[in-house]
Amino acid sequence: MATGGLFSGNSAWTDIHPAKIVVAVFLLAYPTFTSDFFTYQIGAYSLILGMVALSLMMLAGYGGMVSLAQLTVAGFAGYLMAIFGDNSVGVMGLGWPWWLTIPVAILGAAVFSALIGAISVRTEGIYTIMITLAIAVAFFYFVRQNYALFNGFTGYAGVEPPTLFGVYWRAPIPFYYLTLALAAFFFFMVLYGARANFGLSLQAIRDNPRRMHALGYDVTVHRIVAYFMSGIIAGTAGVLLVWFNGRISPGSVGVDVAIDILVIAVVGGMRHPVGPFLGAIAFVLLENFAIDLIDRERFNTVIGLAFLLVVLFSPDGLLGIWSKVRNRIGLNWNARRRNARAERDDGQTAPSFEQ
Amino acid sequence: MRSFVERHTFWAIVIFLAAAVFLWMIFAVWPDWLISAIGRKKTFVNTFFNGVTLGGLYFLVASGFTLVFGLMRNVNLAHGSMYLLGAYIGYEVAEASGSWFFGLLVAFLAIAVSGILLQVLIFRRMEGDDLRQTLVTIGISIIAADLMLAIWTGTTYQFQPPEWLFGATQLPIISVVKSSGAAVYIKYPIYRLAVLVAAVAVGIGLWLFLNRTRIGMMIRAGVNDRQMLAASGVNVQLVFALVFAIGAGLAGFAGVVGGTALSIAPGEDIRYLLASLIVVIVGGLGSVTGAAIGALLVGLAEQFGLAYFPTYGVVLTFLIMVVVLAVRPQGIMGGR
């Protein structure tokens, strides 16, 4: 295919779907018309969970590796923040400056993720889910029993973001914009990466590892690098998460929470990076408002049922439902746009990399 | 066995020597330098027996898990929930009827039926789609854990095993010889030995069933090639349902046995799911022999870790998994 042909069509302003502009404006203006609760507890929290789920979506959707250890990676970054930075518990808390702690935490998480990858890429498919689940559970038990480094059952509290440029970053509105900026950054990075050389070869490896191996690609290294990159996303989300909560304990990296991340990604849909964010919004809304419908205690039943229904009836999650609905009522903007571009480009359509 | 000795003479000698040292450590009276090095013999022997019996319990749970996977390629992540549900059902029935054995039987049957229902109602619809099946089992385990918490609350339950399984027995192993010359023998709970006997009996039973019966032959054929088995006129769906029933029933059975040895509480489902996962990853998915070896290794590692380096016990279990994956990704007995 002609190089550049893949991207040249995308740069025209007329090609951008008006709905996307509406979404962008909505996200930017969101804090101005909502309360602090909606900005912080719903908005920022959805974006953080969405980022963790995005790191899973990147691995699972493009790499075919369903990892249940993404939250463990995020939690590891959170623990590193508490260990190297400041906390109010009096254990560890080396008091490093923020510009050192944050990169160390994120890179540490990425390396940890690459290690998990190195362990699990030796096996394939269904084994990956089992091994990463075992790693997640083992990490949970380990931090609960280790008092020297991870402060055991109590964990850490009082982990605060630095006050920069005179802004207290844990205040709802600055924190919302911080998470929005980072989430948008990683969203577009994943979107771009999926069409870049590395992303394309990763998807090819997902579809046929043996052929890619025969073509001279190092399958194992590609997969481990994918784990490393997803570790950067998950680690960043973990830093935000520990600031969001102000504390971290074994309960934050428990199996139920790790599975919630999988639920979010699956419910949202793993075909496109927007899926995890949709799933996260649905999850957080359910978590906060399901109490009005049923007993708070039975939240897990509701979320489990929702997950089960999505897996049983719409394997592509909310994204799949959306595209079905759109096709039915004939709102198929993308198809029309693609057709228009196809005519313009002399019949050369952008190839679809979806399965 | 013989070919193993011929092919790997060095390793055979190492294993033989290790076994000899081990037997000596169990049966001989320890000299002083050994006691000062690793502590009292009583701790060591008790830890060893705890490890072996825990391994037996893990085998009961994991054998069903591995059996289902071997035939259907279905990783049933709701296996831990089945264990816990079996324990609760067994407890209720045993309390109501007053018979522990009746509780055991009902738990086995009830969970076996739930396994058949799962297979017929859900898994048959998405055959060949491994990932979706696994996701469904995750959904089921979330709901099951929550509903069980709603019904049985967070309280810890304790079984009453029958009288004759209660108490401790004397093992023919000398712990220390007193200065008066009288030997002190090691005591061990009878119930734990019964768990071990049950695990060995189930293991032998499964082996006979798989290797000496016609249905077992069909199952083994199905593990190798499902399509060919179906083509040769076997009702594969019936075999699937049967295997799922046995696998799930074993989880329920293990629930009562394990619930009596330890206790029943929410969270046990995750614990036994993790144990089964590590056992089958170490032993090799789909192999019952592998599950036995893996269960023994994990049980021993857990108990020795708990006794000798308490903080890092989990890490020891985990290390075994990593080492096995690094050396033999398909597990000790796993075939490709």
XYZ file of C-alpha atoms in Angstrom:
691
model
C 0.000 0.000 0.000
C 1.119 3.548 -0.554
C 2.760 4.987 2.521
C 1.030 8.092 3.718
C -2.128 7.111 1.942
C -3.221 5.671 5.218
C -3.130 8.997 6.992
C -3.544 11.648 4.330
C -7.312 11.392 4.339
C -7.566 11.896 8.057
C -6.108 15.355 8.221
C -9.000 17.174 6.553
C -11.190 18.969 9.066
C -14.306 18.051 7.178
C -13.616 14.404 7.900
C -14.023 14.786 11.655
C -17.389 13.548 12.792
C -19.362 16.392 14.421
C -20.227 14.052 17.306
C -16.549 13.884 18.219
C -16.343 17.665 18.509
C -19.463 17.644 20.661
C -17.923 15.003 22.951
C -14.672 16.974 23.236
C -16.493 20.202 24.074
C -18.692 18.359 26.570
C -15.686 16.826 28.329
C -13.905 20.174 28.531
C -16.956 22.062 29.767
C -18.149 19.259 32.069
C -16.902 20.736 35.412
C -18.515 24.097 34.716
C -22.066 22.812 34.951
C -21.772 19.970 37.473
C -21.204 19.737 41.184
C -17.884 18.785 42.769
C -19.223 15.303 43.412
C -19.905 14.724 39.724
C -16.604 16.258 38.676
C -14.479 14.299 41.106
C -16.250 11.081 42.118
C -17.872 10.395 38.753
C -15.843 12.250 36.127
C -12.264 11.866 37.326
C -12.857 8.379 38.728
C -14.349 7.147 35.441
C -11.382 8.540 33.551
C -8.891 6.809 35.865
C -10.659 3.453 35.711
C -10.981 3.962 31.982
C -7.215 4.397 31.712
C -6.532 1.159 33.586
C -9.074 -0.588 31.383
C -7.487 1.091 28.336
C -4.179 -0.577 29.191
C -6.029 -3.905 29.275
C -7.870 -3.127 26.051
C -4.577 -2.366 24.337
C -3.150 -5.736 25.374
C -6.295 -7.735 24.768
C -7.733 -5.961 21.748
C -4.523 -5.498 19.756
C -2.279 -8.140 21.307
C -4.819 -10.855 22.093
C -3.452 -11.151 25.636
C -6.152 -10.846 28.276
C -4.290 -9.857 31.415
C -5.983 -9.711 34.783
C -2.899 -8.117 36.351
C -3.395 -4.559 34.996
C -4.789 -3.316 38.282
C -1.885 -4.990 40.051
C 0.470 -2.924 37.895
C -1.471 0.252 38.700
C -1.446 -0.661 42.383
C 2.294 -1.264 42.240
C 2.795 2.285 40.939
C 0.565 3.557 43.742
C 2.615 1.700 46.332
C 5.843 3.087 44.849
C 4.416 6.601 45.197
C 3.747 5.958 48.883
C 7.104 4.274 49.469
C 9.355 6.803 47.717
C 7.257 9.899 48.240
C 5.486 11.014 51.393
C 2.810 9.300 53.410
C 1.275 9.908 56.787
C 1.665 6.376 58.175
C 5.282 6.615 59.278
C 6.496 3.526 57.446
C 8.912 3.988 54.531
C 8.043 7.322 52.875
C 11.545 8.230 51.705
C 10.393 11.747 50.863
C 11.817 11.997 47.364
C 10.782 15.077 45.379
C 7.754 14.670 43.096
C 9.716 14.991 39.831
C 11.699 11.914 40.823
C 8.959 9.871 42.483
C 6.449 10.045 39.650
C 8.762 8.854 36.834
C 10.194 6.152 39.101
C 6.714 4.942 40.008
C 5.523 4.856 36.416
C 8.690 3.275 35.064
C 8.749 0.804 37.945
C 5.204 -0.212 37.104
C 6.093 -0.556 33.435
C 9.063 -2.782 34.256
C 6.872 -4.811 36.603
C 4.342 -5.164 33.796
C 7.093 -6.256 31.393
C 8.151 -8.904 33.929
C 4.574 -10.172 34.152
C 4.605 -10.230 30.380
C 7.870 -12.147 30.285
C 6.357 -14.782 32.562
C 3.069 -15.092 30.766
C 3.970 -14.730 27.083
C 5.619 -18.110 27.102
C 2.135 -19.531 27.081
C -0.809 -18.516 24.961
C -4.470 -17.705 24.940
C -6.380 -19.020 27.861
C -3.233 -19.671 29.894
C -2.454 -15.964 30.003
C -5.655 -15.188 31.877
C -4.874 -17.900 34.437
C -1.274 -16.871 34.996
C -2.048 -13.183 35.304
C -4.896 -13.995 37.693
C -2.487 -16.058 39.785
C -0.010 -13.143 39.766
C -2.724 -10.705 40.829
C -3.826 -12.913 43.727
C -0.243 -13.604 44.800
C 0.541 -9.865 44.790
C -2.532 -9.225 46.931
C -1.488 -11.810 49.534
C 2.100 -10.604 49.423
C 1.365 -6.940 50.136
C -1.046 -8.005 52.856
C 1.606 -10.026 54.650
C 4.641 -7.849 54.035
C 4.997 -5.133 56.664
C 8.539 -3.972 55.979
C 7.873 -2.578 52.509
C 4.135 -2.491 51.917
C 2.942 -1.958 55.497
C 0.740 -5.057 55.409
C -2.965 -4.975 56.075
C -3.237 -1.220 56.732
C -1.300 -0.065 53.686
C -0.523 3.621 53.263
C -2.528 6.781 53.718
C -1.908 10.470 53.155
C -0.392 10.226 49.690
C -0.849 13.681 48.192
C -0.075 15.217 44.820
C 2.444 18.095 44.912
C 1.178 21.666 44.941
C 2.445 23.114 41.682
C 1.973 26.549 40.144
C -0.035 27.450 43.213
C -2.685 24.871 42.369
C -3.773 22.180 44.806
C -4.087 19.302 42.360
C -6.401 17.203 44.452
C -9.124 19.827 44.316
C -11.934 18.499 42.081
C -11.567 20.789 39.080
C -7.764 20.745 38.657
C -7.744 16.977 39.275
C -10.449 16.461 36.676
C -8.498 18.373 34.032
C -5.290 16.554 34.976
C -6.917 13.146 34.488
C -8.704 14.316 31.353
C -5.440 15.521 29.808
C -3.623 12.282 30.624
C -6.536 10.092 29.538
C -6.831 11.970 26.252
C -3.081 11.710 25.727
C -3.065 7.937 26.191
C -6.283 7.538 24.217
C -4.729 9.208 21.184
C -1.419 7.419 21.724
C -3.194 4.066 21.619
C -5.220 5.171 18.615
C -2.049 6.267 16.859
C -0.041 3.261 18.011
C -2.617 0.895 16.579
C -1.909 2.285 13.112
C 1.837 2.638 13.603
C 4.299 -0.063 12.636
C 4.470 -1.561 16.086
C 0.693 -1.678 16.523
C 0.194 -3.265 13.130
C 2.742 -5.989 13.785
C 1.214 -6.572 17.222
C -2.195 -7.109 15.638
C -0.660 -9.388 13.034
C 0.934 -11.393 15.842
C -2.446 -11.627 17.547
C -3.957 -13.050 14.371
C -1.176 -15.418 13.428
C 1.927 -15.639 15.621
C 3.481 -18.465 13.639
C 3.348 -16.632 10.346
C 4.801 -13.488 11.906
C 7.572 -15.577 13.421
C 8.299 -17.076 10.023
C 8.406 -13.559 8.531
C 11.237 -12.742 10.904
C 9.399 -10.811 13.614
C 10.388 -11.518 17.188
C 6.996 -12.450 18.598
C 8.107 -12.626 22.233
C 9.804 -9.215 22.208
C 6.783 -7.557 20.585
C 4.526 -8.971 23.235
C 6.790 -7.968 26.109
C 7.127 -4.437 24.716
C 3.331 -4.303 24.508
C 3.209 -5.247 28.183
C 5.755 -2.518 28.943
C 3.676 0.121 27.155
C 0.465 -0.970 28.776
C 2.392 -0.803 32.056
C 3.121 2.880 31.410
C -0.597 3.565 30.958
C -1.600 1.454 33.953
C 1.196 2.945 36.071
C 0.141 6.511 35.289
C -3.431 5.588 36.142
C -2.146 4.027 39.357
C -0.421 7.269 40.369
C -3.655 9.165 39.704
C -5.641 6.534 41.581
C -3.511 6.809 44.717
C -3.900 10.603 44.608
C -7.621 10.210 44.036
C -8.070 7.970 47.075
C -5.248 9.487 49.104
C -4.499 5.981 50.327
C -3.610 2.504 49.129
C -4.013 -0.843 50.861
C -4.193 -4.514 49.868
C -7.923 -4.034 49.337
C -7.124 -1.640 46.474
C -5.344 -4.421 44.577
C -7.705 -7.267 45.528
C -8.983 -9.813 43.063
C -12.494 -8.394 42.980
C -11.162 -4.993 41.902
C -8.853 -6.612 39.335
C -11.844 -8.424 37.890
C -13.814 -5.152 37.866
C -11.238 -3.825 35.395
C -11.875 -6.788 33.114
C -15.620 -6.223 33.500
C -15.186 -2.567 32.507
C -13.139 -3.406 29.425
C -15.452 -6.205 28.297
C -18.653 -4.269 28.954
C -17.268 -1.254 27.119
C -15.904 -3.226 24.210
C -12.362 -4.111 23.211
C -12.431 -3.159 19.548
C -11.699 0.520 19.970
C -9.917 2.547 22.690
C -13.141 4.423 23.445
C -14.708 1.203 24.744
C -12.892 1.107 28.117
C -13.966 4.675 28.872
C -17.590 3.922 28.015
C -17.402 0.844 30.238
C -15.840 2.863 33.057
C -18.576 5.518 32.909
C -21.273 2.839 32.949
C -19.532 1.069 35.841
C -19.066 4.182 37.975
C -22.644 5.334 37.353
C -23.952 1.903 38.319
C -21.717 1.823 41.378
C -23.013 5.188 42.583
C -26.646 4.998 41.626
C -27.526 1.293 41.767
C -28.061 1.869 45.488
C -31.258 3.701 44.647
C -32.548 0.732 42.687
C -31.470 -2.096 44.954
C -29.708 -2.776 48.200
C -26.165 -1.417 48.280
C -24.912 -4.781 49.523
C -25.972 -6.485 46.307
C -24.014 -4.236 43.974
C -21.803 -7.130 42.894
C -24.790 -9.152 41.781
C -25.934 -6.297 39.563
C -22.506 -5.748 38.059
C -22.029 -9.504 37.620
C -25.379 -9.837 35.876
C -24.634 -6.891 33.604
C -21.286 -8.442 32.741
C -22.869 -11.847 32.125
C -25.545 -10.396 29.873
C -22.993 -8.471 27.833
C -20.747 -11.529 27.419
C -23.681 -13.746 26.533
C -25.489 -11.466 24.112
C -23.077 -8.810 22.869
C -19.462 -10.010 22.760
C -18.332 -6.567 21.593
C -19.836 -4.844 24.588
C -21.506 -1.452 24.482
C -19.586 -0.639 21.297
C -21.165 -3.675 19.648
C -24.637 -2.658 20.779
C -24.036 0.883 19.532
C -22.927 -0.227 16.072
C -25.928 -2.573 15.814
C -28.313 0.219 16.722
C -26.610 2.597 14.329
C -26.802 0.158 11.466
C -30.465 -0.459 12.122
C -31.546 3.156 12.111
C -29.279 4.014 9.189
C -27.097 6.507 10.971
C -24.029 5.050 9.395
C -21.895 8.144 9.105
C -18.615 6.260 8.953
C -19.711 4.087 6.061
C -20.873 7.096 4.083
C -17.659 8.929 4.833
C -15.633 5.914 3.829
C -17.552 5.654 0.587
C -17.006 9.308 -0.161
C -13.318 8.985 0.493
C -13.138 5.821 -1.557
C -14.510 7.683 -4.555
C -12.059 10.501 -3.988
C -9.072 8.182 -3.558
C -9.818 6.367 -6.759
C -11.278 3.311 -5.103
C -8.461 2.816 -2.645
C -10.073 2.364 0.769
C -8.275 2.358 4.029
C -7.944 -1.286 4.989
C -9.739 -2.405 8.078
C -7.640 -4.156 10.665
C -10.495 -5.458 12.645
C -10.969 -9.171 12.680
C 10.221 -45.455 35.159
C 13.026 -47.544 33.824
C 13.395 -45.450 30.710
C 13.513 -42.339 32.896
C 16.460 -43.808 34.845
C 18.233 -44.680 31.618
C 17.576 -41.342 29.963
C 18.267 -39.058 32.904
C 20.674 -41.044 35.061
C 22.039 -37.956 36.800
C 18.619 -36.630 37.797
C 17.485 -40.078 38.874
C 20.449 -40.249 41.280
C 19.730 -36.743 42.602
C 16.063 -37.589 43.180
C 16.992 -40.890 44.825
C 19.476 -39.194 47.192
C 16.996 -36.459 48.068
C 14.341 -39.059 48.853
C 16.804 -41.005 51.015
C 17.798 -37.898 53.024
C 14.142 -37.026 53.405
C 13.164 -40.466 54.704
C 16.073 -40.341 57.128
C 14.920 -36.942 58.365
C 11.455 -38.311 59.005
C 12.291 -41.586 60.697
C 15.630 -41.089 62.414
C 16.031 -39.368 65.772
C 17.660 -36.044 64.952
C 21.174 -35.339 66.184
C 21.752 -32.092 68.082
C 23.449 -30.184 65.259
C 20.448 -30.665 63.001
C 18.062 -29.452 65.699
C 20.159 -26.364 66.273
C 20.245 -25.763 62.518
C 16.552 -25.973 61.579
C 14.626 -26.379 64.815
C 12.741 -29.218 66.428
C 11.924 -32.382 64.566
C 8.291 -32.217 65.664
C 7.791 -28.968 63.728
C 9.404 -30.441 60.659
C 7.394 -33.666 60.621
C 4.128 -31.904 61.420
C 4.763 -29.362 58.686
C 5.521 -32.176 56.296
C 2.267 -33.981 57.109
C 0.293 -30.735 56.978
C 1.778 -30.078 53.564
C 0.928 -33.525 52.279
C -2.652 -33.412 53.573
C -3.143 -29.893 52.237
C -1.782 -31.189 48.940
C -4.414 -33.933 49.114
C -7.114 -31.325 49.589
C -5.775 -29.247 46.717
C -5.734 -32.347 44.572
C -9.432 -32.954 45.297
C -10.234 -29.414 44.141
C -7.834 -29.222 41.217
C -8.498 -32.661 39.716
C -12.020 -31.619 38.726
C -10.695 -28.347 37.319
C -8.060 -30.063 35.207
C -10.429 -32.818 34.059
C -12.907 -30.277 32.700
C -10.176 -28.288 31.015
C -8.535 -31.345 29.473
C -11.671 -32.391 27.660
C -13.490 -29.145 26.954
C -10.731 -26.508 26.911
C -12.957 -24.683 29.350
C -11.176 -22.824 32.119
C -13.870 -22.807 34.743
C -12.996 -19.830 36.934
C -16.194 -20.491 38.899
C -14.571 -23.641 40.289
C -13.758 -21.913 43.573
C -17.388 -20.827 43.908
C -18.441 -24.440 43.410
C -16.098 -25.452 46.207
C -17.600 -22.885 48.560
C -21.191 -23.616 47.538
C -20.569 -27.336 48.119
C -19.243 -26.567 51.583
C -22.298 -24.443 52.485
C -24.788 -26.985 51.121
C -22.975 -29.810 52.877
C -23.013 -27.836 56.104
C -26.757 -27.133 55.932
C -27.584 -30.752 55.119
C -25.254 -32.134 57.772
C -26.775 -29.795 60.367
C -30.326 -30.709 59.369
C -29.847 -34.471 59.093
C -27.153 -34.901 61.715
C -25.080 -37.040 59.389
C -21.790 -35.703 58.098
C -21.605 -38.353 55.369
C -25.077 -37.503 54.114
C -23.961 -33.886 53.857
C -20.926 -34.977 51.860
C -23.097 -36.987 49.464
C -25.646 -34.224 48.947
C -22.886 -31.634 48.369
C -21.330 -33.870 45.711
C -24.662 -34.466 43.950
C -25.922 -30.891 44.175
C -22.747 -29.389 42.741
C -22.600 -32.101 40.074
C -26.113 -31.125 38.982
C -25.140 -27.440 38.946
C -22.199 -28.398 36.741
C -24.474 -30.207 34.288
C -26.805 -27.202 34.202
C -23.902 -24.857 33.455
C -22.666 -27.085 30.666
C -26.087 -27.625 29.069
C -27.475 -24.119 29.475
C -24.435 -21.966 28.894
C -21.232 -23.564 27.681
C -22.848 -25.599 24.929
C -23.980 -22.336 23.338
C -20.465 -21.019 22.915
C -18.434 -24.092 22.190
C -14.940 -23.442 20.854
C -14.916 -19.841 22.083
C -12.520 -20.318 25.008
C -12.239 -16.701 26.017
C -15.976 -16.087 26.145
C -16.499 -19.227 28.200
C -13.886 -18.054 30.660
C -15.451 -14.594 30.871
C -18.828 -16.179 31.542
C -17.381 -18.206 34.410
C -15.918 -15.006 35.865
C -19.361 -13.402 35.727
C -20.891 -16.445 37.398
C -18.295 -16.437 40.153
C -18.920 -12.728 40.895
C -22.667 -13.321 41.211
C -22.252 -16.583 43.140
C -19.871 -15.025 45.668
C -22.267 -12.151 46.266
C -25.359 -14.323 46.607
C -23.577 -16.729 48.968
C -22.556 -13.739 51.070
C -26.193 -12.651 51.110
C -27.476 -16.073 52.203
C -24.796 -17.281 54.594
C -23.399 -13.847 55.629
C -19.786 -13.335 56.587
C -19.812 -15.749 59.524
C -17.328 -18.585 59.724
C -18.876 -22.054 59.888
C -17.323 -25.156 61.382
C -18.357 -28.729 60.579
C -18.751 -31.465 63.163
C -17.049 -34.528 61.686
C -18.129 -37.989 62.928
C -16.761 -39.074 66.317
C -14.314 -41.646 65.066
C -12.608 -39.108 62.788
C -12.075 -36.796 65.731
C -8.961 -36.537 67.885
C -5.368 -37.453 67.238
C -3.461 -40.651 66.685
C 0.091 -41.667 67.421
C 2.384 -42.075 64.427
C 5.210 -44.622 64.552
C 7.698 -41.770 64.275
C 9.915 -40.864 67.212
C 10.142 -37.155 67.873
C 12.774 -37.108 70.661
C 14.227 -39.653 73.073
C 13.962 -38.352 76.625
C 16.922 -38.547 78.983
C 15.134 -41.387 80.775
C 15.274 -43.383 77.542
C 11.546 -43.256 76.824
C 10.719 -42.350 73.238
C 8.185 -39.628 72.519
C 6.035 -40.355 69.493
C 4.502 -37.753 67.218
C 0.735 -37.272 67.342
C -1.330 -36.220 64.390
C -5.066 -35.449 63.878
C -6.939 -38.434 62.452
C -9.160 -36.248 60.305
C -6.217 -34.882 58.339
C -4.987 -38.397 57.640
C -8.524 -39.222 56.476
C -8.343 -36.287 54.035
C -5.157 -37.747 52.658
C -6.741 -41.196 52.332
C -9.758 -39.672 50.582
C -7.507 -37.808 48.149
C -5.515 -40.940 47.355
C -8.732 -42.928 46.928
C -10.188 -40.301 44.582
C -6.923 -40.217 42.663
C -6.866 -44.001 42.215
C -10.579 -44.018 41.405
C -10.110 -41.347 38.730
C -7.154 -43.212 37.286
C -9.107 -46.472 37.099
C -12.113 -44.664 35.658
C -10.056 -42.934 32.967
C -7.820 -45.875 32.091
C -9.901 -48.984 32.672
C -13.453 -48.144 31.637
C -15.108 -47.592 28.299
C -16.320 -44.093 29.210
C -12.834 -43.262 30.439
C -11.517 -44.345 27.074
C -13.970 -42.018 25.346
C -12.884 -39.150 27.574
C -9.224 -39.752 26.822
C -10.031 -39.944 23.123
C -11.935 -36.667 23.448
C -8.931 -34.989 25.068
C -6.824 -35.970 22.078
C -9.288 -35.227 19.294
C -12.816 -34.087 19.896
C -13.930 -34.132 16.280
C -12.753 -37.678 15.657
C -14.553 -38.864 18.777
C -17.775 -37.269 17.580
C -17.265 -38.707 14.114
C -16.931 -42.228 15.485
C -20.479 -42.097 16.762
C -20.032 -41.087 20.395
C -22.528 -38.623 21.827
C -19.942 -36.018 22.747
C -22.413 -33.743 24.506
C -23.294 -36.572 26.895
C -19.616 -37.194 27.648
C -19.091 -33.455 28.210
C -22.005 -33.275 30.629
C -20.715 -36.322 32.498
C -17.188 -34.928 32.813
C -18.522 -31.588 33.938
C -20.667 -33.348 36.522
C -17.680 -35.271 37.892
C -15.416 -32.221 37.882
C -17.977 -29.998 39.598
C -19.019 -32.773 41.986
C -15.404 -33.189 43.084
C -15.290 -29.467 43.899
C -18.402 -29.859 46.063
C -16.943 -32.958 47.702
C -13.713 -31.095 48.396
C -15.777 -28.245 49.821
C -17.134 -30.460 52.611
C -13.823 -32.241 53.191
C -11.832 -29.001 53.202
C -14.490 -27.109 55.128
C -14.213 -29.699 57.883
C -10.414 -29.653 57.951
C -10.278 -25.863 58.083
C -13.473 -23.767 58.085
C -15.994 -22.213 55.708
C -15.976 -18.470 55.168
C -16.374 -16.005 52.283
C -13.117 -15.590 50.414
C -12.299 -19.284 50.531
C -13.552 -19.504 46.933
C -10.751 -17.221 45.731
C -8.195 -19.070 47.829
C -9.051 -22.441 46.356
C -9.370 -21.007 42.884
C -5.837 -19.653 43.195
C -4.642 -23.007 44.544
C -6.262 -24.865 41.648
C -4.824 -22.423 39.131
C -1.280 -22.763 40.421
C -1.640 -26.534 40.815
C -2.741 -27.048 37.237
C -0.274 -24.518 35.815
C 2.540 -26.333 37.632
C 1.234 -29.829 36.939
C 0.107 -29.259 33.387
C -3.443 -28.476 32.295
C -5.582 -31.506 31.603
C -3.402 -34.068 33.337
C -4.724 -35.748 36.483
C -1.253 -37.078 37.364
C 0.081 -33.556 36.896
C -2.584 -32.247 39.259
C -1.430 -34.755 41.892
C 2.223 -33.716 41.558
C 1.352 -30.024 41.434
C -0.960 -30.276 44.462
C 1.731 -32.032 46.498
C 4.344 -29.420 45.550
C 2.071 -26.461 46.264
C 0.776 -27.938 49.527
C 4.282 -28.637 50.796
C 5.575 -25.246 49.677
C 2.708 -23.469 51.405
C 3.118 -25.283 54.725
C 6.911 -25.138 54.813
C 6.727 -21.481 53.859
C 4.256 -20.854 56.667
C 6.409 -22.675 59.235
C 9.878 -21.487 58.304
C 9.460 -18.065 56.645
C 5.934 -16.857 57.388
C 6.008 -13.535 55.531
C 7.120 -14.949 52.241
C 5.090 -18.168 52.142
C 2.996 -16.940 49.215
C 6.087 -15.974 47.302
C 7.458 -19.512 47.600
C 4.337 -20.981 45.984
C 4.517 -18.330 43.341
C 8.216 -18.982 42.680
C 7.454 -22.630 41.971
C 5.007 -21.500 39.324
C 7.478 -19.100 37.737
C 10.266 -21.685 37.684
C 8.022 -24.310 36.113
C 6.802 -21.822 33.510
C 10.341 -20.813 32.689
C 11.573 -24.383 32.290
C 8.460 -26.165 31.080
C 5.722 -23.743 29.969
C 3.249 -26.569 29.456
C 3.604 -27.779 33.065
C 5.341 -30.798 34.514
C 3.042 -33.421 33.000
C 1.502 -31.260 30.305
C 1.682 -32.449 26.731
C 1.640 -30.233 23.711
